[in-house]
PDB file of C-alpha atoms in Angstrom:
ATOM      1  CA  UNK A   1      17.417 -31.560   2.962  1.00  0.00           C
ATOM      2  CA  UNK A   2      17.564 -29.506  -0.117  1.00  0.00           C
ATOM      3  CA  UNK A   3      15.515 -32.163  -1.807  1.00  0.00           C
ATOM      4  CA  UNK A   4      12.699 -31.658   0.325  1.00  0.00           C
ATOM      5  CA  UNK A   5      12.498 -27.754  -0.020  1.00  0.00           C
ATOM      6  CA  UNK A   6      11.992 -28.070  -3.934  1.00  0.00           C
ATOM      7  CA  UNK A   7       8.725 -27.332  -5.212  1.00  0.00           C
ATOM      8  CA  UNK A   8       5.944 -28.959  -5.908  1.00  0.00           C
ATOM      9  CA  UNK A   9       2.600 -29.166  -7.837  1.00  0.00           C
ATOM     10  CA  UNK A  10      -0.173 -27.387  -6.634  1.00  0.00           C
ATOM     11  CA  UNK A  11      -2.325 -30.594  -5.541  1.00  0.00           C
ATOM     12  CA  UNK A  12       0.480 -31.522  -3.277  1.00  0.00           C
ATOM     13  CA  UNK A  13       2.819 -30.437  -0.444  1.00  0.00           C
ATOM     14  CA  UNK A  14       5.602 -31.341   1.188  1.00  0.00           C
ATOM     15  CA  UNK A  15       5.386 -33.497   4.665  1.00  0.00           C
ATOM     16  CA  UNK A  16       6.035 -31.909   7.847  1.00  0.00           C
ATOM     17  CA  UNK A  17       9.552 -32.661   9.388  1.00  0.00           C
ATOM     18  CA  UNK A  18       9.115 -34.093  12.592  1.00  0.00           C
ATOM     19  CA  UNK A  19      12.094 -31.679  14.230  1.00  0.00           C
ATOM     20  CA  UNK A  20      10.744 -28.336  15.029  1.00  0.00           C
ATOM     21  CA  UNK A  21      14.087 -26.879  13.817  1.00  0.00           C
ATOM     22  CA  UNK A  22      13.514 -28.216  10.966  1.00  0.00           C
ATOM     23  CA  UNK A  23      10.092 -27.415  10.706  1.00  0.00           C
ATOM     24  CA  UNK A  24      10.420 -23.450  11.120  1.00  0.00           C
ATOM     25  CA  UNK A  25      13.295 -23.323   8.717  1.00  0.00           C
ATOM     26  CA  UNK A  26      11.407 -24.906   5.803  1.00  0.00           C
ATOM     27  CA  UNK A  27       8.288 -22.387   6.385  1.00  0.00           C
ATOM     28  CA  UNK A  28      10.562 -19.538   6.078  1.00  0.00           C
ATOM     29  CA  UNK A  29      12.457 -20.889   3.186  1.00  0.00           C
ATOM     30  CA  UNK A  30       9.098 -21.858   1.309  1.00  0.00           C
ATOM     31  CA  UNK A  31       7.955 -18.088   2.190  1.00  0.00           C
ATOM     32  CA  UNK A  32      10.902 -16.396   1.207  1.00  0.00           C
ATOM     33  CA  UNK A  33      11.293 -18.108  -2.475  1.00  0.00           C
ATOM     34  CA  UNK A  34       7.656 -17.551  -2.388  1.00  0.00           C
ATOM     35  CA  UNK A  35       8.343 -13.842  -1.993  1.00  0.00           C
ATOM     36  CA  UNK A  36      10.688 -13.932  -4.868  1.00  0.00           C
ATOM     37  CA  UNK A  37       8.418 -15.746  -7.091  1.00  0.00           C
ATOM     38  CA  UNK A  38       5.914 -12.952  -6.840  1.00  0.00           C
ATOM     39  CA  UNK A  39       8.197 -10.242  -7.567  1.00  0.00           C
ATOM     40  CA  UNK A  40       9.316 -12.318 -10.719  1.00  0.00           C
ATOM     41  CA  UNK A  41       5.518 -12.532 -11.350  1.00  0.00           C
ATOM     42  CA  UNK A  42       5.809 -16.256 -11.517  1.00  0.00           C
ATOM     43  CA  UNK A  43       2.717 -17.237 -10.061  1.00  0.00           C
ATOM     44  CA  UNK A  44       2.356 -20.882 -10.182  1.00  0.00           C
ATOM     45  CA  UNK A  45       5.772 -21.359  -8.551  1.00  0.00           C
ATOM     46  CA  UNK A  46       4.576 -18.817  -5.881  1.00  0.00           C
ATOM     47  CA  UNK A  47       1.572 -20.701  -5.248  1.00  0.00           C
ATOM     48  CA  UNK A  48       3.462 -23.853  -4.196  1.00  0.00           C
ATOM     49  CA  UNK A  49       5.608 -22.380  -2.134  1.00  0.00           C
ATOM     50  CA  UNK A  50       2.956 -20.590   0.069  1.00  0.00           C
ATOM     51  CA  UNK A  51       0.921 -23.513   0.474  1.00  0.00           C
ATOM     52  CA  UNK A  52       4.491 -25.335   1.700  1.00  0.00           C
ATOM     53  CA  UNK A  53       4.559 -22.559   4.204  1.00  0.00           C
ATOM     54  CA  UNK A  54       1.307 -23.232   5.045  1.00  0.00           C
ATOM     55  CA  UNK A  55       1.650 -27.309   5.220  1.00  0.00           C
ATOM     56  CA  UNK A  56       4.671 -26.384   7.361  1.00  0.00           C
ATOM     57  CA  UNK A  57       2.478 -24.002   9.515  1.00  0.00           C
ATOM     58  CA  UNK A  58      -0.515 -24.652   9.643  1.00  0.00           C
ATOM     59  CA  UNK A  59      -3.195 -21.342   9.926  1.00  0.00           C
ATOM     60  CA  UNK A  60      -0.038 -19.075  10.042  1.00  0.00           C
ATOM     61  CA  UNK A  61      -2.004 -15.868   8.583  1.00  0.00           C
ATOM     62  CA  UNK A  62       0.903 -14.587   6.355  1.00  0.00           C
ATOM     63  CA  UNK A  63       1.245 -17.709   4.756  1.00  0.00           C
ATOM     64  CA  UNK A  64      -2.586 -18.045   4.172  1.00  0.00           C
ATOM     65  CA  UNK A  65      -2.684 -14.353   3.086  1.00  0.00           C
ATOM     66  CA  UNK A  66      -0.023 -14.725   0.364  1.00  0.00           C
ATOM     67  CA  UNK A  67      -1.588 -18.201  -0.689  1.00  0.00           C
ATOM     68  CA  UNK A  68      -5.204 -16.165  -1.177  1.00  0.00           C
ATOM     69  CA  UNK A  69      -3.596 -13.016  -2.700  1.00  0.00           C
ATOM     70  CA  UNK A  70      -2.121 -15.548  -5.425  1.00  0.00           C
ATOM     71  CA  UNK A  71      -4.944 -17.623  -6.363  1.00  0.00           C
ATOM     72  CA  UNK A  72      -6.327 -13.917  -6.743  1.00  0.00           C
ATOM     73  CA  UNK A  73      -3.835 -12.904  -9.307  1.00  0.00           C
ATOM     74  CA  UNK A  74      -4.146 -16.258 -11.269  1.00  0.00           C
ATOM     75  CA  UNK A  75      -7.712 -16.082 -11.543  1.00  0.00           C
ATOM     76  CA  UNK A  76      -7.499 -12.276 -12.607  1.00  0.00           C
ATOM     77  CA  UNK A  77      -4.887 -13.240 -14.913  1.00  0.00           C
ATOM     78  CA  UNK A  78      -7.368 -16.314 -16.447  1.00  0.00           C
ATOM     79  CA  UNK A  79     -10.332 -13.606 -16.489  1.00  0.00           C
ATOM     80  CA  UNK A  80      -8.852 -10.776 -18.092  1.00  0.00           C
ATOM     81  CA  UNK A  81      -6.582 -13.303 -20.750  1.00  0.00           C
ATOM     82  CA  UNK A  82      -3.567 -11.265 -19.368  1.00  0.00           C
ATOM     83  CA  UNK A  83      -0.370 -13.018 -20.178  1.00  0.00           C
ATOM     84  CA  UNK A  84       2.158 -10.125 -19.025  1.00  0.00           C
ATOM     85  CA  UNK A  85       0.496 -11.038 -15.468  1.00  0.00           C
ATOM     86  CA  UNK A  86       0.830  -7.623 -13.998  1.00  0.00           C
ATOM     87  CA  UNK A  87      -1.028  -8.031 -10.364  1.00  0.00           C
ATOM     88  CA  UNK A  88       2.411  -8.159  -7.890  1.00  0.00           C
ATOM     89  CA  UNK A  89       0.484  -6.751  -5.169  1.00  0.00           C
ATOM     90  CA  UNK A  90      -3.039  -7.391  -3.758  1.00  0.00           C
ATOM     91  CA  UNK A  91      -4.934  -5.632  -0.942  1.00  0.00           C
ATOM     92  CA  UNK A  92      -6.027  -8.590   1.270  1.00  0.00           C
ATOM     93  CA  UNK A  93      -9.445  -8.381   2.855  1.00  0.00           C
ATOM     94  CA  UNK A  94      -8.698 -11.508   5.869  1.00  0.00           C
ATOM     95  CA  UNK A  95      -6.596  -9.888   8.188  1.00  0.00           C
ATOM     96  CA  UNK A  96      -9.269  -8.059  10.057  1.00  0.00           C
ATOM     97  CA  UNK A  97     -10.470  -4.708   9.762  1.00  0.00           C
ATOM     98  CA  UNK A  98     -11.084  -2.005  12.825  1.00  0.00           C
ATOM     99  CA  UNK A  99     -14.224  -1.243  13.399  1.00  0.00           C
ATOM    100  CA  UNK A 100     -14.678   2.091  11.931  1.00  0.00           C
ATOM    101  CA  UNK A 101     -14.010   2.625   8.340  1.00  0.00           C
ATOM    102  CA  UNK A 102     -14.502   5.946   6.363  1.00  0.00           C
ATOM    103  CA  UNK A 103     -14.887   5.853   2.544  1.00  0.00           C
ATOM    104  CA  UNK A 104     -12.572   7.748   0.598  1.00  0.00           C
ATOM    105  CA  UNK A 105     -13.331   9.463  -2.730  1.00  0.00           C
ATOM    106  CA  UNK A 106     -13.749  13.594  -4.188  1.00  0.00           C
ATOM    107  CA  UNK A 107     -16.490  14.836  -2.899  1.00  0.00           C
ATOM    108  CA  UNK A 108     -19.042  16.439  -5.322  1.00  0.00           C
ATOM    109  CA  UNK A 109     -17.999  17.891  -8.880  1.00  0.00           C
ATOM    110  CA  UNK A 110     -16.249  20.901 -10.177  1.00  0.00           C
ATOM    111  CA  UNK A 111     -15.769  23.819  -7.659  1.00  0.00           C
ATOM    112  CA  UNK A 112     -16.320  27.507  -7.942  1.00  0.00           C
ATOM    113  CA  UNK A 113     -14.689  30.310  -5.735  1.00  0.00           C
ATOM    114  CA  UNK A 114     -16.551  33.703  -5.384  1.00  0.00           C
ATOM    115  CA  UNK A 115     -14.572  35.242  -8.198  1.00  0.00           C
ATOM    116  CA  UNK A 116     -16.203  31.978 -10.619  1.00  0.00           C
ATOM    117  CA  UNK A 117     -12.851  30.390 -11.807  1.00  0.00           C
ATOM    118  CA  UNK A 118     -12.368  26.990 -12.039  1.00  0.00           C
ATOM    119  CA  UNK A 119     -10.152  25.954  -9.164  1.00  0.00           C
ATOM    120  CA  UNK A 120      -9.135  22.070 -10.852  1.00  0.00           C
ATOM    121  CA  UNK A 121      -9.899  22.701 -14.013  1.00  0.00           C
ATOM    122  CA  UNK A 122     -10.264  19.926 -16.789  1.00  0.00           C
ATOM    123  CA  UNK A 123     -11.141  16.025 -16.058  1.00  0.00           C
ATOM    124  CA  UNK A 124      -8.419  15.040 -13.575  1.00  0.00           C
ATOM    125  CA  UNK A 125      -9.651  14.263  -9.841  1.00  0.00           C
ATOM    126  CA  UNK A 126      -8.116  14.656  -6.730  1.00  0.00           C
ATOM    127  CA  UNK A 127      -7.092  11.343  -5.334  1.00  0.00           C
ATOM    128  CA  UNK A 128      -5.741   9.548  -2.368  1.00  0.00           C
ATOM    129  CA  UNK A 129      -3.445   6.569  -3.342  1.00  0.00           C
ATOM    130  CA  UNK A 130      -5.438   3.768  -1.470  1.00  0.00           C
ATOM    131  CA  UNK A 131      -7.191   0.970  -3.097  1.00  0.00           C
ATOM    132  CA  UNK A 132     -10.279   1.839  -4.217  1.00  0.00           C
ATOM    133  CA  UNK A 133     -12.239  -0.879  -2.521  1.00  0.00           C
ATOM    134  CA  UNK A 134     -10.645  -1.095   0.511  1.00  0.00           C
ATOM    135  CA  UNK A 135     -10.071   2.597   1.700  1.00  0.00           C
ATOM    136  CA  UNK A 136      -8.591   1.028   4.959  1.00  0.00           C
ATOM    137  CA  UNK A 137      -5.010   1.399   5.139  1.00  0.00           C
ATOM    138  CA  UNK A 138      -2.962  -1.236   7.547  1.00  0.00           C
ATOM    139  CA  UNK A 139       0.714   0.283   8.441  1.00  0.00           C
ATOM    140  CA  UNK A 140       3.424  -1.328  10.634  1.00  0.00           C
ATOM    141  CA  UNK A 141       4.949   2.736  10.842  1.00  0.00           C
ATOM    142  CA  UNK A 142       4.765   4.858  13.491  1.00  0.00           C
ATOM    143  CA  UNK A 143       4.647   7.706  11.366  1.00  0.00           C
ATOM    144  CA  UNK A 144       3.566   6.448   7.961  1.00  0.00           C
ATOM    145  CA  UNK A 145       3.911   8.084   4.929  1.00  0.00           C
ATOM    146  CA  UNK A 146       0.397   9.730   3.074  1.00  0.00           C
ATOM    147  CA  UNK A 147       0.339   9.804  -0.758  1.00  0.00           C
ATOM    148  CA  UNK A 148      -1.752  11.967  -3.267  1.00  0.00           C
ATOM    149  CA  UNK A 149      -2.378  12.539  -6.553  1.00  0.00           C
ATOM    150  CA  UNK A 150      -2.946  16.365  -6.868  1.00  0.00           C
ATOM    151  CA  UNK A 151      -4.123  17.613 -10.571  1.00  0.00           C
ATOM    152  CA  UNK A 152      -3.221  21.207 -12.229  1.00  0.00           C
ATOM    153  CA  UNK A 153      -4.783  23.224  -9.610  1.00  0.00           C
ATOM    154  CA  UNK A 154      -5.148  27.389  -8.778  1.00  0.00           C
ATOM    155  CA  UNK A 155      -5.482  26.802  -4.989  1.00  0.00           C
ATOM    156  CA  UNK A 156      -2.965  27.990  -2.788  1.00  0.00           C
ATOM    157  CA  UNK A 157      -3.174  25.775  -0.170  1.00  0.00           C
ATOM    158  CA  UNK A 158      -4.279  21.995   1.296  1.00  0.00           C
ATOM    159  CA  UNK A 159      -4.790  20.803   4.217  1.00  0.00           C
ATOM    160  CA  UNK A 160      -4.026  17.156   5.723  1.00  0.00           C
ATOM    161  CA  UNK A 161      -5.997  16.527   9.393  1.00  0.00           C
ATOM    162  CA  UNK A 162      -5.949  13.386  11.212  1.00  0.00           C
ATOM    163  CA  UNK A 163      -8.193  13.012  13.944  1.00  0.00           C
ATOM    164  CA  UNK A 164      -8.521   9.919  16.298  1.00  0.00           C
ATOM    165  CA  UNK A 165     -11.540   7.454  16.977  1.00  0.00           C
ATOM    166  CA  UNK A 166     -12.720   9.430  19.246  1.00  0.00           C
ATOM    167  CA  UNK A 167     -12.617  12.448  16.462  1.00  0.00           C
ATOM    168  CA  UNK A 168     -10.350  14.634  18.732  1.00  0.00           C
ATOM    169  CA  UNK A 169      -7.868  15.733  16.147  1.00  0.00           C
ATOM    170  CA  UNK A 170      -4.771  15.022  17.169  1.00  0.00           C
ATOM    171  CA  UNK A 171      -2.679  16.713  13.846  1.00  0.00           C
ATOM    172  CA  UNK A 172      -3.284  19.301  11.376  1.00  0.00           C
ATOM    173  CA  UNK A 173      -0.869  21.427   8.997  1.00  0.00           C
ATOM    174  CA  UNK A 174      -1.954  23.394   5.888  1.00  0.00           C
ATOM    175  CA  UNK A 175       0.405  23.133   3.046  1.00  0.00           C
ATOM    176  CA  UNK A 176       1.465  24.594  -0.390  1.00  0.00           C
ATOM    177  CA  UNK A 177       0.328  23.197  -3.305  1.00  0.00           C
ATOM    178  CA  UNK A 178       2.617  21.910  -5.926  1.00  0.00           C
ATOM    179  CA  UNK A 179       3.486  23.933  -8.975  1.00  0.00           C
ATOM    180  CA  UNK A 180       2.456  21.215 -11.323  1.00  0.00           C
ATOM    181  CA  UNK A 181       0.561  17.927 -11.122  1.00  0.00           C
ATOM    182  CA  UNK A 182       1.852  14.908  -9.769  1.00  0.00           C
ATOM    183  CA  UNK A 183       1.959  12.478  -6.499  1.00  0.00           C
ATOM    184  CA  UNK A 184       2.809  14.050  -3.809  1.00  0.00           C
ATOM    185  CA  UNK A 185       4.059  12.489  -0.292  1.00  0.00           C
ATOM    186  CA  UNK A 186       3.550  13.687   3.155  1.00  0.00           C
ATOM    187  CA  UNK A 187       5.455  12.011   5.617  1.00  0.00           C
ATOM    188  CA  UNK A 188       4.335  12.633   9.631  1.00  0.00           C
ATOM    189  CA  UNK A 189       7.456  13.756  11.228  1.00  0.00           C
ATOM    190  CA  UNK A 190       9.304  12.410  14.166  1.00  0.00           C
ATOM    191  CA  UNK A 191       8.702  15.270  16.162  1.00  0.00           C
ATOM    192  CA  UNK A 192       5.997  16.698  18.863  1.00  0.00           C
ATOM    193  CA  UNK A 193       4.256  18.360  16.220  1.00  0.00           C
ATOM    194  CA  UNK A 194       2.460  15.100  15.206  1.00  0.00           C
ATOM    195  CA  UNK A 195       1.731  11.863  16.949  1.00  0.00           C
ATOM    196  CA  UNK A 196       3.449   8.333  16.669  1.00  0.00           C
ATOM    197  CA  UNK A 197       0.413   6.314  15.982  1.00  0.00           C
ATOM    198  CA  UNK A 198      -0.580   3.680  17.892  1.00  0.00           C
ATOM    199  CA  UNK A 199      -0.176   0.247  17.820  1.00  0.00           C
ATOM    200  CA  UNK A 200      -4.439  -0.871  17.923  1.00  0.00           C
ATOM    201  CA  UNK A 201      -6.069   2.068  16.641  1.00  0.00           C
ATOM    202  CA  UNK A 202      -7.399   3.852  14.234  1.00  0.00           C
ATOM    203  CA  UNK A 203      -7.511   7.504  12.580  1.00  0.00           C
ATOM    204  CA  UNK A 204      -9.167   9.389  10.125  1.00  0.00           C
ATOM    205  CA  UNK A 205      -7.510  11.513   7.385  1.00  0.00           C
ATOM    206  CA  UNK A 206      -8.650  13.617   5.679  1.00  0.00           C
ATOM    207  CA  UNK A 207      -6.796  15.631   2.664  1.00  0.00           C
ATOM    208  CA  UNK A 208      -8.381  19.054   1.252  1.00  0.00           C
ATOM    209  CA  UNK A 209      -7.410  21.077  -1.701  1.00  0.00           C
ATOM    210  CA  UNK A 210      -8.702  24.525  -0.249  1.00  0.00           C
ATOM    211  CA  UNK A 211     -10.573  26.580  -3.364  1.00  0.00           C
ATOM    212  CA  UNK A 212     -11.264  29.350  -1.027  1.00  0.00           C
ATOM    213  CA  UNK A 213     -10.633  30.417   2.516  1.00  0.00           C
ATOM    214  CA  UNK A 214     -13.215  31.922   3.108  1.00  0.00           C
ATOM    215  CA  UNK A 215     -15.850  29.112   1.710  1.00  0.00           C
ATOM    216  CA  UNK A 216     -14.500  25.733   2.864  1.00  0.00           C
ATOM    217  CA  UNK A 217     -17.846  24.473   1.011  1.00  0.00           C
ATOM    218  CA  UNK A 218     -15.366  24.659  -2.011  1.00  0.00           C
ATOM    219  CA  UNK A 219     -12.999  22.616  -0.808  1.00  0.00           C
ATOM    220  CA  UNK A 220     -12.181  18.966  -2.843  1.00  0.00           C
ATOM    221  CA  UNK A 221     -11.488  16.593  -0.089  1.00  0.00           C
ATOM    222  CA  UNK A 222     -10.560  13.094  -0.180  1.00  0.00           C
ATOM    223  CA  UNK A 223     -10.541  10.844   3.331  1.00  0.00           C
ATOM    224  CA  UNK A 224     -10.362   7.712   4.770  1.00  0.00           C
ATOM    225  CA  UNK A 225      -8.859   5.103   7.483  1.00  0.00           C
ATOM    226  CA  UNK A 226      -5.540   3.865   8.705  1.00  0.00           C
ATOM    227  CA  UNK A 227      -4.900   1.687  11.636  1.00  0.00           C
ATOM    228  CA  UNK A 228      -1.116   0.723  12.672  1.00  0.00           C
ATOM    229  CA  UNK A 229      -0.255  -3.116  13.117  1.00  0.00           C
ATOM    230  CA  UNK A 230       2.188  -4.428  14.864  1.00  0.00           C
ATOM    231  CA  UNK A 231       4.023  -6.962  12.666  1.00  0.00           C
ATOM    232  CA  UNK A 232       4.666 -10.613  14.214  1.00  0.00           C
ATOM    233  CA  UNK A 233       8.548 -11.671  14.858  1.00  0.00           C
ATOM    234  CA  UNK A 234       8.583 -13.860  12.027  1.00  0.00           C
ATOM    235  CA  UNK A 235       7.314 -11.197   9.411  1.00  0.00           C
ATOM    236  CA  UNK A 236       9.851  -9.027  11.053  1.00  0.00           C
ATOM    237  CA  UNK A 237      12.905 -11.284  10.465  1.00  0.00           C
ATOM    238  CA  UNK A 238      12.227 -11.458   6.760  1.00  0.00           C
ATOM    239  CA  UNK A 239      12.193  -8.024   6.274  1.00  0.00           C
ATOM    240  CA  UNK A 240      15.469  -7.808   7.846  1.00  0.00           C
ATOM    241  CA  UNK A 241      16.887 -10.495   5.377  1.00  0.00           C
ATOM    242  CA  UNK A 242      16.220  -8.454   2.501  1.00  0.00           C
ATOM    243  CA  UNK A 243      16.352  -5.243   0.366  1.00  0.00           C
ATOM    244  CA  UNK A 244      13.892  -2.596   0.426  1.00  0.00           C
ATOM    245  CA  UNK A 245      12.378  -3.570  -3.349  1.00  0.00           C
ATOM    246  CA  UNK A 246      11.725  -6.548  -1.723  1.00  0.00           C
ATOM    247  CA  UNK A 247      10.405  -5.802   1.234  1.00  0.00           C
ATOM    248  CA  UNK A 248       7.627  -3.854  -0.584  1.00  0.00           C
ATOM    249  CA  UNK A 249       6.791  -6.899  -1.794  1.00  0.00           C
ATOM    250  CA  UNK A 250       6.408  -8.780   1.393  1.00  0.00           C
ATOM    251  CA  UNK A 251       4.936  -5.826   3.228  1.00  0.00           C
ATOM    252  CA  UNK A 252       2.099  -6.156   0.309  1.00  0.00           C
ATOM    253  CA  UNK A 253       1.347  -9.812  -0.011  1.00  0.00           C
ATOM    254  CA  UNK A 254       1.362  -9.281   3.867  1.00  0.00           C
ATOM    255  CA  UNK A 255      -1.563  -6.521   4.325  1.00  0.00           C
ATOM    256  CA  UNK A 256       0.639  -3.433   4.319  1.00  0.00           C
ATOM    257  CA  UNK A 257      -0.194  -1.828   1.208  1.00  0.00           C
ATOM    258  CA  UNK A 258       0.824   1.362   3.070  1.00  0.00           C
ATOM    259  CA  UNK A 259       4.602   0.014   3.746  1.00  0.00           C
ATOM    260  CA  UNK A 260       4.434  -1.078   0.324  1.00  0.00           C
ATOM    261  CA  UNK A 261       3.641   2.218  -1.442  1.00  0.00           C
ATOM    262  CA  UNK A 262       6.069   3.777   0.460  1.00  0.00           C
ATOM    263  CA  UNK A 263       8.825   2.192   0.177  1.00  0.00           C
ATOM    264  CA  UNK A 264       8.365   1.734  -3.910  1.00  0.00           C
ATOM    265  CA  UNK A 265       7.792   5.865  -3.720  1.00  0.00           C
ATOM    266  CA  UNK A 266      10.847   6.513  -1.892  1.00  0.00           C
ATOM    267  CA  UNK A 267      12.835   3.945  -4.389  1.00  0.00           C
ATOM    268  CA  UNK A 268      11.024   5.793  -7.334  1.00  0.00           C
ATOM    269  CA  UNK A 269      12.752   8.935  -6.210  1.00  0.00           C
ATOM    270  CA  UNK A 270      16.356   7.633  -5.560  1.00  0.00           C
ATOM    271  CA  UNK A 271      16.515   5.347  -8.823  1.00  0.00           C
ATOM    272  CA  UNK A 272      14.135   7.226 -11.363  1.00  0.00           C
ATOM    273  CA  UNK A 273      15.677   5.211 -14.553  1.00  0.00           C
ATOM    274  CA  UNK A 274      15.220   1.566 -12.563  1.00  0.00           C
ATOM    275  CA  UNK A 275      12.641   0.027 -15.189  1.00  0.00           C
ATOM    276  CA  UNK A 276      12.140  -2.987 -12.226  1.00  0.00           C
ATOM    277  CA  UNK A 277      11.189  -0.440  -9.547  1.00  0.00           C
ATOM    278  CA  UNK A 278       8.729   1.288 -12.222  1.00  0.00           C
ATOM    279  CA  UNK A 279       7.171  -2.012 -13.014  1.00  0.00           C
ATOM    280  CA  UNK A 280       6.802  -2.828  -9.295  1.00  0.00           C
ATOM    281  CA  UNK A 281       5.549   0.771  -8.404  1.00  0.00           C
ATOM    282  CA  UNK A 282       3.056   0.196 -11.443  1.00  0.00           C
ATOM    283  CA  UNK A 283       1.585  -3.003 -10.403  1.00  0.00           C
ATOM    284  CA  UNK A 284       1.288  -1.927  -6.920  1.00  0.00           C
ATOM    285  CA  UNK A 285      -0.778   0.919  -7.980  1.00  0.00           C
ATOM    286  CA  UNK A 286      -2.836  -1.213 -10.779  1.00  0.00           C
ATOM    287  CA  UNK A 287      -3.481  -3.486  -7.809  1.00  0.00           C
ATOM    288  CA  UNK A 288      -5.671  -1.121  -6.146  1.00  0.00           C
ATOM    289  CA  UNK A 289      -7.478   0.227  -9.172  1.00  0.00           C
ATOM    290  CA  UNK A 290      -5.785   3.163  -9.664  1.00  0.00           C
ATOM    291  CA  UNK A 291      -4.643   2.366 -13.136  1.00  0.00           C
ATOM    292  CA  UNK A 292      -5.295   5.623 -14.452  1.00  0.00           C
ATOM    293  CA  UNK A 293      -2.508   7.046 -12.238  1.00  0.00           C
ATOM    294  CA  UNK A 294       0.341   4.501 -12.900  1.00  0.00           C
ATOM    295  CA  UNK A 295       2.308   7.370 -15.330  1.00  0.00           C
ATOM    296  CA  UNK A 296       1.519  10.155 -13.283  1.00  0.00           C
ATOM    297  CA  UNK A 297       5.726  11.509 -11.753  1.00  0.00           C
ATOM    298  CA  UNK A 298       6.328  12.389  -8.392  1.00  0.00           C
ATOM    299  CA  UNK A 299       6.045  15.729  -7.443  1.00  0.00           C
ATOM    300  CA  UNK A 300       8.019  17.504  -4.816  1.00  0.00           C
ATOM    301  CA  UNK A 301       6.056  18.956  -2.999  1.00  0.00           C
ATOM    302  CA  UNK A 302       6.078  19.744   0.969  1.00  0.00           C
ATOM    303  CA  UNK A 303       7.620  18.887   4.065  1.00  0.00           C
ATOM    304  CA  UNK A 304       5.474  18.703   7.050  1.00  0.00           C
ATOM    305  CA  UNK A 305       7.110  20.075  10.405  1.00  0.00           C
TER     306      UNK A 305
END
């Protein structure tokens, strides 16, 4: 049996065992070294065992995802004559997006309250940590986790509001901003003062830094999409097989880049000195084209009641 789970060259696949049994355990064998490859940035070897996965099921989505997402990183790797290979994480586009999507990005340029100052001063932007061409974040959580990059700013407050499809908002809390500048994280609690998502839909978000309270014109404001997914059993028992560095993997070559992020953020802050996790959280971030905030710490910042 072991024989028949070893890998093999792209152009070829391993048959499909005629007991069922036998059959599901190969596709999550081939899926979980596949997993591992990635992480270990080995490529090729990932490759072949995603399209074993795939031979073993045929159109399973995950399977065809991670296949997609790899040819993706090879032929970035080929373009860009990258030998470190640095891609671990790609936002696929083919699991199906909601129907309503809102662009993120800073709207307009530098900001002036009524006394003239400056209130982000130099080049830095405000910015939300989603992929830059896909603003649509997917999420298995019920209360996901929000990330932004905040420069060196002299306003005393932001403001995160999520509204529904319908654009009732359903949450709303005005914060303090950090002392310095950094990613900061704002986690919806699990309480009555926000909403569990639901499984289906989508929100909007959007995230202000508020220049002036009494001219919201002023305001920097970043915004986009998230809809919540309900993971399938088998995506589901992996992540239960494994640790939490590796389920950001999975959760990303799956269509979670919001799972992904925060898992790697939370990791960030418990191991600070793991040079693995700060590779991972790195890649995850270059992934998205947000290279230019790969060094940037985490701040602490808020927490949302």
């Amino acid at each position: 049996m072991l024989g028949s789970l070893l890998p093999v060259s792209s152009d070829k696949v391993a048959a499909v065992p005629s007991d069922l049994a036998q059959y599901h355990s190969n596709y999550n064998q081939y899926m979980q070294w596949g997993y591992n490859a990635t992480r270990q940035r080995n490529y090729s070897a990932a490759l072949n065992y995603f399209k074993q996965a795939l031979q073993a099921r045929p159109g399973d989505r995950y399977a065809t995802t991670a296949v997609n997402n790899i040819q993706i990183y090879v032929s970035r790797d080929r373009r860009n004559g990258n030998k470190r290979q640095t891609y671990v994480t790609y936002i696929p586009t083919n699991l199906g997006k909601p129907a309503r999507q809102v662009q993120g990005g800073t709207r307009g340029g530098q900001r002036l309250s009524e006394t003239g100052a400056v209130c982000i001063p130099g080049k830095k932007r405000l910015m939300a940590l989603t992929p830059t061409f896909d603003p649509m974040q997917r999420t298995t959580a019920a209360n996901p986790s929000f990330l932004f990059y905040v420069p060196q700013t002299s306003a005393p407050v932001m403001e995160l509001v999520l509204s529904d499809d319908q654009d009732n908002i359903v949450y709303q809390k005005t914060l303090q901003t950090p002392t310095k500048a950094g990613i900061v994280s704002l986690n919806l609690p699990e309480n009555s003062n926000a909403p569990s998502l639901k499984v289906g839909q989508t929100y909007r978000w959007d995230f202000s830094i508020i220049c002036d309270r009494s001219d919201r014109q002023l305001d920097y404001t970043v915004s986009g999409s998230i809809a919540r997914i309900a993971p399938d059993a088998e995506l589901t028992t992996q992540l239960e097989k494994v640790k939490p560095e590796e389920q950001a993997a999975i959760y990303a070559l799956s269509g979670f880049w919001e799972d992904s992020l925060a898992i790697l953020s939370e990791l960030r802050k418990s191991s600070p000195n793991n040079l693995t996790i700060k590779n991972d959280w790195e890649d995850l971030l270059r992934s998205g084209g947000l290279e230019e905030i790969t060094q940037e710490p985490l701040v602490p910042c808020c927490t949302i009641q």
